XYZ file of C-alpha atoms in Angstrom:
123
model
C -0.069 -0.207 -0.044
C 1.216 3.387 -1.223
C 0.477 6.101 1.246
C 0.612 9.919 -0.564
C 2.183 12.422 2.122
C 1.526 15.655 0.473
C -0.279 18.093 2.269
C -1.888 19.382 -0.843
C -4.320 15.684 -1.418
C -7.855 16.134 -1.569
C -9.286 14.413 1.738
C -10.421 10.579 1.427
C -14.157 9.340 0.560
C -16.691 9.757 2.860
C -17.066 7.002 5.664
C -19.859 6.703 8.087
C -19.131 6.705 12.156
C -18.979 3.785 12.486
C -16.034 2.621 10.023
C -14.412 5.586 12.204
C -15.475 4.026 15.162
C -13.853 0.619 13.736
C -10.448 1.728 14.092
C -8.842 1.687 17.172
C -6.214 4.076 17.848
C -4.602 4.228 21.126
C -2.261 6.139 23.189
C 1.304 4.582 24.272
C 4.373 5.245 25.594
C 7.715 3.870 24.486
C 9.670 1.931 26.498
C 11.841 0.670 24.328
C 13.521 1.406 20.630
C 16.091 -0.408 18.600
C 17.857 -0.082 15.378
C 16.369 -2.226 13.103
C 19.543 -2.662 9.731
C 17.284 -4.978 8.406
C 14.372 -3.520 7.209
C 14.176 -2.277 3.810
C 13.002 1.412 4.039
C 15.669 2.996 6.867
C 13.450 2.121 10.609
C 13.428 1.297 14.376
C 12.166 -0.940 16.147
C 9.456 0.053 19.365
C 7.845 -2.152 22.399
C 4.939 0.481 23.022
C 3.345 0.354 26.111
C -0.612 0.516 25.774
C -1.055 -0.003 29.575
C -3.218 -3.230 31.436
C -5.393 -3.476 29.042
C -3.593 -3.997 25.891
C -0.362 -4.242 27.050
C 3.025 -3.320 25.059
C 3.262 -4.364 21.269
C 5.789 -4.087 18.747
C 6.308 -1.692 16.224
C 8.331 -0.896 13.098
C 8.253 2.663 12.373
C 10.371 4.794 9.627
C 11.566 7.818 11.892
C 15.545 7.634 11.513
C 15.599 10.965 10.093
C 13.685 12.869 12.507
C 14.906 11.066 15.439
C 17.312 9.380 17.632
C 16.785 5.835 20.046
C 17.467 7.666 22.974
C 15.183 10.630 22.260
C 12.151 7.892 21.723
C 11.403 6.181 25.352
C 9.038 7.503 27.435
C 7.948 9.674 24.820
C 3.791 9.414 24.332
C 2.566 7.832 20.674
C -0.492 7.248 18.881
C -0.791 3.914 17.148
C -3.264 1.994 15.385
C -4.225 -1.198 17.744
C -6.826 -3.425 15.789
C -4.678 -4.213 12.232
C -3.444 -7.533 12.072
C 0.202 -8.363 12.973
C 2.326 -7.280 9.666
C 5.922 -9.082 9.296
C 8.500 -7.067 8.324
C 11.630 -8.707 8.103
C 12.332 -10.919 10.870
C 10.123 -8.989 12.682
C 6.385 -8.651 13.894
C 4.593 -5.577 14.160
C 1.916 -5.457 15.880
C 0.516 -1.982 15.775
C 0.469 1.144 12.979
C 2.416 4.540 15.028
C 0.908 7.148 13.536
C 2.405 10.376 12.044
C 2.543 13.155 9.326
C 4.778 13.778 6.677
C 7.301 16.827 7.258
C 8.204 19.640 4.547
C 10.770 17.053 3.604
C 8.323 13.846 3.877
C 10.279 12.697 6.569
C 7.609 11.672 9.715
C 6.611 13.704 12.550
C 5.285 11.070 15.755
C 1.445 11.826 15.975
C 0.408 12.856 19.976
C -1.105 14.358 22.766
C 0.009 17.805 23.454
C -0.474 16.519 27.161
C 0.152 13.343 28.578
C -2.636 11.200 29.092
C -3.268 7.065 30.096
C -1.204 4.874 28.117
C -4.195 3.280 26.275
C -6.135 6.128 26.118
C -8.995 5.830 23.069
C -9.147 8.318 19.616
C -12.572 9.493 20.014
């Protein structure tokens, strides 16, 4: 799946509110970040704590150009937690960490502007 990250891309086709509710987007805190040299595109492996109901999940994130491994632990991020796991090389990515493209097309992580409980759902 290729996603167009341009800011001038038109809005997607309309969906219903029920469609939106099927996508489970939660906040979690990154507890571990490590290199992912085997990835086709430069990426990090993340372990994200989504609180007691969901627990710790793994994600591959192509954020190496805007973040360092040292600054990621402790950072809250948003992720889709109800997609099926996706095999990326030898790594199983369990959630889709969300971000937006900056002016240069690099991913900027999506996060709340204040701390919220891990596991909080977007609504």
